[in-house]
Amino acid sequence: MMQWNELKGVCSSCTRCGLCETRHNVVFGTGNENADILFVGEGPGEQEDLTGLPFVGPAGKLLDDMLTIIDLDRNTNCYICNIVKCRPPHNRDPLETEQESCIGYLRNQVALVKPKVIVCLGRIAAKKLIDPDYRITRQHGTWTERAGVWMTAIYHPSALLRDVSKRPETFDDLLSIREKLKEVDAKI
Ligand code: URA
């Protein structure tokens, strides 16, 4: 396992998959490296690729509002990253091979942050981290504990921008995350 500096350095020059050919920046992750809660998205979009920061485009604005609802803030009490750290062209879903090439970096991040709670944002992250057969429509907001870490998934903020009818369910899921953080005595 690498420590933060080495991990960031290795990521920034990674050529393990084809996404390195088209990226402008590697989007490593942001937030409190000792947070008790970690959010995992799918992969960088255009704004993220251009800035090197996760969730700074339209979906990111919504994510910030969602965090505010449960007293979280990206800079102080959570850590935010993605399954793949380079933008898939035209925002297509990251290929299984790209996810496999990149997942070791995320596992290393999880080992360093040591979160008590992991929230997958959308189906791609839920399938990769919780269960390959995960069905986001049926299972969002449900909890599973693995190796002492509580895991759940909620709809991706991009999905909530496209389909506002999913927002009430997501509000309930957010309240459930806040409850879980209390249960595990997370530092907020
Ligand atoms: N969507 C994601 O899944 N991750 C980002 O960082 C931005 C948009």
XYZ file of N, CA and C and ligand atoms in Angstrom:
572
model
N 0.833 -1.215 0.000
C 0.000 0.000 0.000
C 0.864 1.260 0.000
N 0.467 2.234 -0.803
C 1.221 3.494 -0.894
C 0.665 4.528 0.081
N 1.506 5.418 0.553
C 1.048 6.575 1.326
C 0.577 7.654 0.348
N -0.057 8.704 0.875
C -0.728 9.688 0.011
C 0.177 10.257 -1.076
N 1.350 10.712 -0.706
C 2.202 11.399 -1.682
C 2.580 10.499 -2.847
N 2.963 9.266 -2.496
C 3.361 8.332 -3.555
C 2.158 7.985 -4.428
N 1.015 7.726 -3.777
C -0.201 7.355 -4.514
C -0.608 8.468 -5.491
N -0.583 9.707 -5.021
C -0.947 10.839 -5.893
C 0.028 10.950 -7.062
N 1.304 10.753 -6.783
C 2.321 10.837 -7.833
C 2.135 9.756 -8.889
N 1.914 8.531 -8.426
C 1.725 7.408 -9.358
C 0.474 7.639 -10.205
N -0.617 8.070 -9.569
C -1.871 8.331 -10.295
C -1.675 9.404 -11.359
N -0.944 10.445 -11.007
C -0.846 11.600 -11.911
C -0.095 11.256 -13.192
N 0.680 10.175 -13.179
C 1.387 9.798 -14.411
C 0.936 8.420 -14.909
N -0.257 7.995 -14.497
C -0.731 6.643 -14.818
C -0.999 6.472 -16.318
N -0.577 5.315 -16.843
C -0.907 4.955 -18.235
C -1.456 3.519 -18.279
N -2.155 3.115 -17.204
C -2.639 1.731 -17.129
C -3.802 1.438 -18.074
N -4.509 2.496 -18.546
C -5.581 2.247 -19.523
C -5.619 3.364 -20.553
N -6.435 3.177 -21.574
C -6.490 4.100 -22.701
C -6.990 5.498 -22.362
N -7.640 5.653 -21.213
C -8.178 6.975 -20.863
C -7.058 8.004 -20.691
N -5.836 7.527 -20.465
C -4.712 8.470 -20.303
C -4.431 9.229 -21.593
N -4.860 8.675 -22.737
C -4.577 9.311 -24.030
C -5.380 10.596 -24.221
N -6.562 10.658 -23.621
C -7.457 11.789 -23.903
C -7.656 12.716 -22.700
N -7.119 12.343 -21.557
C -7.347 13.168 -20.362
C -6.534 14.461 -20.425
N -7.064 15.500 -19.751
C -6.279 16.708 -19.485
C -5.681 16.640 -18.094
N -6.467 16.151 -17.145
C -5.989 15.991 -15.768
C -6.502 14.684 -15.184
N -5.697 14.072 -14.348
C -6.174 12.973 -13.514
C -6.985 13.599 -12.380
N -8.167 13.041 -12.117
C -9.012 13.552 -11.030
C -8.879 12.584 -9.853
N -7.977 12.888 -8.946
C -7.587 11.954 -7.899
C -8.651 11.838 -6.814
N -9.089 12.987 -6.296
C -10.047 12.982 -5.190
C -9.843 14.254 -4.390
N -10.811 14.549 -3.528
C -10.707 15.788 -2.762
C -11.407 15.633 -1.418
N -11.047 16.500 -0.482
C -11.733 16.523 0.804
C -10.810 16.190 1.950
N -11.425 15.755 3.043
C -10.694 15.440 4.262
C -10.162 14.005 4.186
N -8.862 13.872 4.186
C -8.236 12.551 4.010
C -8.417 11.665 5.246
N -8.992 12.220 6.298
C -9.318 11.426 7.496
C -10.823 11.390 7.758
N -11.628 11.648 6.738
C -13.079 11.712 6.911
C -13.637 10.349 7.312
N -14.783 10.374 8.009
C -15.471 9.128 8.346
C -16.429 8.697 7.247
N -16.654 9.554 6.256
C -17.546 9.185 5.147
C -16.880 9.499 3.811
N -16.987 8.527 2.901
C -16.365 8.650 1.590
C -17.430 8.459 0.511
N -17.474 9.357 -0.450
C -18.404 9.281 -1.579
C -17.631 8.882 -2.829
N -18.207 7.944 -3.577
C -17.536 7.460 -4.788
C -18.454 7.613 -5.992
N -18.040 8.439 -6.939
C -18.776 8.604 -8.194
C -18.255 7.648 -9.240
N -18.572 7.962 -10.487
C -18.278 7.038 -11.581
C -16.965 7.410 -12.261
N -16.880 8.634 -12.703
C -15.668 9.079 -13.371
C -15.806 10.548 -13.702
N -14.693 11.208 -13.981
C -14.732 12.643 -14.254
C -15.542 12.972 -15.513
N -16.217 14.113 -15.485
C -16.840 14.688 -16.669
C -15.936 15.781 -17.229
N -16.501 16.615 -18.070
C -15.682 17.618 -18.767
C -15.025 18.614 -17.806
N -15.837 19.201 -16.918
C -15.301 20.211 -15.996
C -14.257 19.606 -15.058
N -14.520 18.366 -14.653
C -13.596 17.677 -13.751
C -12.276 17.414 -14.457
N -12.361 16.995 -15.723
C -11.154 16.730 -16.520
C -10.333 18.008 -16.689
N -11.030 19.124 -16.852
C -10.323 20.388 -17.098
C -9.713 20.969 -15.821
N -10.345 20.690 -14.666
C -9.866 21.286 -13.412
C -9.057 20.309 -12.557
N -9.243 19.022 -12.766
C -8.581 18.025 -11.914
C -9.303 17.782 -10.595
N -10.520 18.336 -10.450
C -11.288 18.174 -9.203
C -12.594 17.421 -9.467
N -12.983 16.516 -8.542
C -14.211 15.759 -8.748
C -15.465 16.597 -8.495
N -16.503 16.305 -9.236
C -17.824 16.906 -8.996
C -17.779 18.435 -8.892
N -17.272 19.064 -9.928
C -17.298 20.529 -9.983
C -18.235 21.043 -11.078
N -18.762 20.139 -11.933
C -19.716 20.545 -12.964
C -21.119 20.631 -12.387
N -22.142 20.613 -13.249
C -23.538 20.734 -12.797
C -23.916 19.668 -11.755
N -23.496 18.418 -11.970
C -23.808 17.363 -10.996
C -23.145 17.662 -9.655
N -21.977 18.259 -9.714
C -21.246 18.592 -8.495
C -21.956 19.648 -7.664
N -22.573 20.610 -8.356
C -23.338 21.631 -7.625
C -24.481 20.978 -6.865
N -25.153 20.039 -7.535
C -26.248 19.339 -6.859
C -25.709 18.486 -5.712
N -24.577 17.821 -5.928
C -23.995 17.019 -4.849
C -23.706 17.907 -3.635
N -23.166 19.094 -3.859
C -22.899 20.004 -2.733
C -24.175 20.321 -1.958
N -25.280 20.543 -2.685
C -26.563 20.809 -2.016
C -27.022 19.585 -1.225
N -26.819 18.410 -1.796
C -27.211 17.170 -1.105
C -26.396 16.994 0.177
N -25.112 17.308 0.104
C -24.252 17.204 1.289
C -24.714 18.172 2.371
N -25.061 19.384 1.956
C -25.498 20.411 2.914
C -26.708 19.936 3.722
N -27.618 19.218 3.051
C -28.833 18.727 3.711
C -28.488 17.877 4.932
N -27.376 17.143 4.856
C -27.012 16.269 5.979
C -25.753 16.784 6.699
N -25.586 18.084 6.691
C -24.521 18.735 7.467
C -23.121 18.314 7.032
N -22.984 17.939 5.764
C -21.655 17.601 5.266
C -21.181 18.698 4.317
N -19.875 18.734 4.154
C -19.254 19.732 3.302
C -18.004 19.106 2.701
N -17.844 19.258 1.393
C -16.771 18.544 0.704
C -15.376 18.880 1.231
N -15.218 20.043 1.832
C -13.871 20.428 2.252
C -13.543 20.078 3.696
N -14.568 19.745 4.492
C -14.265 19.566 5.909
C -14.493 18.165 6.453
N -15.617 17.529 6.090
C -15.920 16.267 6.769
C -16.246 15.103 5.853
N -15.919 15.212 4.565
C -16.035 14.025 3.725
C -14.911 13.978 2.698
N -14.772 12.816 2.086
C -13.799 12.642 1.014
C -14.565 12.189 -0.221
N -14.227 12.740 -1.390
C -14.968 12.477 -2.622
C -13.998 12.030 -3.713
N -14.308 10.898 -4.333
C -13.483 10.446 -5.459
C -14.340 9.626 -6.416
N -13.712 8.981 -7.364
C -14.425 8.265 -8.418
C -13.848 6.871 -8.638
N -14.626 6.016 -9.304
C -14.150 4.681 -9.688
C -12.995 4.812 -10.687
N -13.182 5.576 -11.755
C -12.058 5.831 -12.674
C -11.637 7.291 -12.553
N -10.359 7.511 -12.655
C -9.793 8.831 -12.345
C -9.510 9.669 -13.565
N -9.808 9.133 -14.745
C -9.668 9.912 -15.979
C -10.987 9.889 -16.740
N -11.277 10.972 -17.444
C -12.579 11.122 -18.103
C -12.743 10.142 -19.271
N -13.841 9.384 -19.266
C -14.171 8.602 -20.457
C -14.672 9.551 -21.553
N -14.178 9.398 -22.788
C -14.579 10.303 -23.870
C -16.103 10.393 -23.990
N -16.600 11.592 -24.206
C -18.030 11.860 -24.353
C -18.836 11.362 -23.154
N -18.178 11.251 -21.999
C -18.851 10.820 -20.762
C -19.523 9.454 -20.879
N -19.005 8.595 -21.758
C -19.557 7.232 -21.795
C -19.247 6.522 -20.475
N -19.980 5.431 -20.209
C -19.684 4.632 -19.017
C -18.250 4.113 -19.107
N -17.524 4.122 -17.986
C -16.189 3.515 -18.016
C -16.294 2.015 -18.299
N -15.410 1.524 -19.180
C -15.395 0.097 -19.507
C -14.957 -0.713 -18.283
N -15.369 -1.971 -18.256
C -14.955 -2.857 -17.168
C -13.425 -2.918 -17.075
N -12.760 -2.952 -18.220
C -11.285 -3.012 -18.225
C -10.685 -1.735 -17.636
N -11.290 -0.585 -17.925
C -10.807 0.682 -17.358
C -11.025 0.718 -15.847
N -12.189 0.223 -15.420
C -12.475 0.179 -13.980
C -11.472 -0.729 -13.273
N -11.180 -1.872 -13.877
C -10.239 -2.829 -13.278
C -8.832 -2.211 -13.190
N -8.450 -1.470 -14.235
C -7.122 -0.835 -14.236
C -6.990 0.170 -13.103
N -8.105 0.788 -12.732
C -8.077 1.933 -11.817
C -8.444 1.575 -10.375
N -9.099 0.450 -10.166
C -9.732 0.185 -8.866
C -8.709 0.083 -7.735
N -7.504 -0.320 -8.066
C -6.466 -0.427 -7.032
C -6.188 0.913 -6.371
N -6.259 1.979 -7.144
C -6.045 3.317 -6.575
C -7.134 3.655 -5.561
N -8.384 3.324 -5.929
C -9.494 3.581 -5.002
C -9.345 2.733 -3.737
N -8.960 1.478 -3.922
C -8.786 0.615 -2.736
C -7.704 1.188 -1.821
N -6.654 1.701 -2.431
C -5.587 2.329 -1.642
C -6.115 3.580 -0.923
N -6.927 4.383 -1.613
C -7.525 5.569 -0.977
C -8.394 5.166 0.214
N -9.208 4.121 0.019
C -10.077 3.659 1.111
C -9.229 3.214 2.297
N -8.138 2.502 2.015
C -7.258 2.021 3.093
C -6.623 3.191 3.850
N -6.368 4.285 3.159
C -5.747 5.448 3.816
C -6.769 6.290 4.580
N -7.945 6.496 3.984
C -8.974 7.327 4.633
C -9.573 6.582 5.836
N -9.743 5.253 5.690
C -10.389 4.416 6.693
C -11.779 4.951 7.073
N -12.666 5.126 6.094
C -14.008 5.662 6.391
C -14.841 4.634 7.148
N -15.821 5.122 7.897
C -16.794 4.242 8.543
C -17.970 3.965 7.614
N -18.198 4.891 6.675
C -19.333 4.805 5.753
C -18.844 5.123 4.335
N -19.283 4.299 3.371
C -18.993 4.579 1.952
C -20.318 4.707 1.214
N -20.491 5.811 0.496
C -21.704 6.037 -0.290
C -21.345 6.012 -1.769
N -21.916 5.043 -2.480
C -21.733 4.969 -3.929
C -22.722 5.918 -4.589
N -22.215 6.728 -5.515
C -23.079 7.634 -6.257
C -23.374 6.996 -7.609
N -24.553 6.378 -7.711
C -24.983 5.791 -8.975
C -24.631 4.326 -9.130
N -25.150 3.754 -10.206
C -25.083 2.299 -10.385
C -23.681 1.793 -10.698
N -22.902 2.575 -11.408
C -21.561 2.086 -11.773
C -20.743 1.825 -10.510
N -20.737 2.793 -9.601
C -19.977 2.627 -8.356
C -20.588 1.518 -7.496
N -21.920 1.450 -7.457
C -22.580 0.418 -6.638
C -22.248 -0.975 -7.148
N -22.243 -1.143 -8.465
C -21.920 -2.459 -9.039
C -20.464 -2.826 -8.759
N -19.604 -1.845 -8.819
C -18.184 -2.152 -8.626
C -17.862 -2.410 -7.156
N -18.469 -1.645 -6.250
C -18.058 -1.712 -4.842
C -18.961 -2.588 -3.978
N -20.250 -2.691 -4.318
C -21.164 -3.429 -3.436
C -21.485 -4.807 -4.004
N -21.965 -4.867 -5.247
C -22.421 -6.137 -5.803
C -22.533 -5.980 -7.326
N -21.893 -6.873 -8.081
C -21.967 -6.783 -9.550
C -23.413 -6.805 -10.059
N -24.316 -7.419 -9.275
C -25.714 -7.495 -9.698
C -26.573 -6.391 -9.067
N -25.923 -5.374 -8.507
C -26.668 -4.298 -7.821
C -27.684 -3.664 -8.762
N -28.922 -3.472 -8.255
C -29.972 -2.784 -9.024
C -30.286 -1.482 -8.294
N -29.846 -0.379 -8.850
C -29.939 0.902 -8.153
C -31.398 1.283 -7.877
N -32.295 0.973 -8.825
C -33.702 1.345 -8.652
C -34.319 0.634 -7.450
N -33.947 -0.640 -7.287
C -34.524 -1.438 -6.199
C -33.769 -1.289 -4.892
N -32.459 -1.073 -4.970
C -31.630 -1.232 -3.771
C -31.068 0.062 -3.188
N -31.259 1.189 -3.885
C -30.709 2.443 -3.358
C -31.196 2.668 -1.926
N -30.323 3.186 -1.115
C -30.708 3.498 0.270
C -30.641 2.321 1.223
N -30.368 1.097 0.719
C -30.211 -0.059 1.614
C -28.751 -0.143 2.064
N -28.539 -0.803 3.202
C -27.201 -0.829 3.804
C -26.623 -2.233 3.863
N -25.336 -2.337 3.633
C -24.608 -3.585 3.884
C -23.311 -3.234 4.587
N -22.922 -4.088 5.547
C -21.669 -3.859 6.253
C -20.635 -4.820 5.703
N -19.475 -4.292 5.351
C -18.406 -5.156 4.867
C -17.097 -4.752 5.514
N -16.477 -5.703 6.197
C -15.197 -5.462 6.884
C -15.289 -4.231 7.786
N -16.437 -4.126 8.489
C -16.600 -3.034 9.441
C -16.948 -1.697 8.815
N -17.166 -1.682 7.493
C -17.530 -0.428 6.807
C -18.973 -0.544 6.323
N -19.783 0.467 6.617
C -21.164 0.492 6.154
C -21.229 1.080 4.757
N -21.927 0.363 3.860
C -21.973 0.783 2.454
C -23.409 0.939 1.985
N -23.638 1.980 1.194
C -24.941 2.168 0.562
C -24.718 2.836 -0.790
N -25.798 2.938 -1.557
C -25.740 3.671 -2.829
C -26.968 4.552 -2.937
N -26.787 5.682 -3.575
C -27.916 6.572 -3.876
C -27.847 6.901 -5.371
N -28.922 7.469 -5.900
C -28.896 7.859 -7.308
C -27.766 8.861 -7.552
N -27.182 8.763 -8.732
C -26.141 9.707 -9.117
C -26.761 11.099 -9.291
N -26.082 12.158 -8.821
C -26.643 13.506 -8.995
C -26.997 13.826 -10.452
N -26.268 13.289 -11.423
C -26.624 13.517 -12.841
C -27.990 12.921 -13.156
N -28.283 11.752 -12.564
C -29.594 11.119 -12.768
C -30.687 11.995 -12.156
N -30.355 12.640 -11.019
C -31.342 13.495 -10.340
C -31.571 14.792 -11.109
N -30.569 15.210 -11.896
C -30.754 16.384 -12.756
C -31.665 16.032 -13.935
N -31.481 14.816 -14.461
C -32.303 14.377 -15.609
C -33.719 14.050 -15.179
N -33.900 13.503 -13.982
C -35.195 12.957 -13.557
C -35.501 13.409 -12.127
N -36.190 14.536 -12.002
C -36.440 15.094 -10.672
C -37.378 14.210 -9.853
N -38.101 13.287 -10.508
C -39.027 12.420 -9.757
C -38.268 11.493 -8.803
N -36.949 11.334 -9.015
C -36.146 10.491 -8.108
C -35.705 11.246 -6.859
N -35.976 12.549 -6.815
C -35.416 13.351 -5.714
C -36.019 13.047 -4.341
N -37.358 12.835 -4.235
C -37.904 12.546 -2.893
C -37.292 11.291 -2.275
N -37.123 10.223 -3.065
C -36.503 8.991 -2.547
C -35.073 9.271 -2.108
N -34.408 10.109 -2.867
C -33.015 10.420 -2.535
C -32.932 11.229 -1.249
N -33.929 12.088 -1.034
C -33.969 12.840 0.226
C -34.053 11.862 1.401
N -34.924 10.851 1.281
C -35.022 9.829 2.335
C -33.684 9.108 2.519
N -33.035 8.788 1.410
C -31.732 8.096 1.497
C -30.702 8.971 2.215
N -30.757 10.273 1.955
C -29.812 11.193 2.612
C -30.047 11.206 4.123
N -31.325 11.212 4.519
C -31.620 11.186 5.963
C -31.122 9.888 6.582
N -31.227 8.798 5.837
C -30.740 7.509 6.327
C -29.211 7.534 6.489
N -28.534 8.232 5.600
C -27.074 8.377 5.728
C -26.744 9.177 6.983
N -27.525 10.223 7.226
C -27.268 11.017 8.432
C -27.470 10.175 9.695
N -28.520 9.344 9.685
C -28.769 8.447 10.824
C -27.597 7.487 11.028
N -27.124 6.925 9.911
C -26.018 5.956 10.003
C -24.769 6.631 10.584
N -24.533 7.870 10.167
C -23.350 8.588 10.678
C -23.458 8.777 12.190
N -24.681 9.012 12.669
C -24.903 9.127 14.124
C -24.636 7.791 14.785
N -25.225 6.734 14.221
C -25.089 5.376 14.755
C -23.624 4.986 14.961
N -22.801 5.313 13.979
C -21.386 4.887 14.038
C -20.521 5.954 14.727
N -21.181 6.990 15.246
C -20.474 8.052 15.956
C -19.409 8.708 15.070
N -19.799 9.011 13.834
C -18.863 9.653 12.907
C -18.571 11.077 13.333
N -17.351 11.519 13.072
C -17.022 12.929 13.341
C -17.511 13.769 12.167
N -18.395 14.729 12.499
C -18.998 15.576 11.452
C -18.454 16.988 11.540
N -19.771 12.518 -12.275
C -19.035 11.622 -11.584
O -19.392 10.462 -11.450
N -17.906 12.055 -11.031
C -17.466 13.313 -11.134
O -16.410 13.610 -10.586
C -18.256 14.225 -11.864
C -19.404 13.805 -12.426
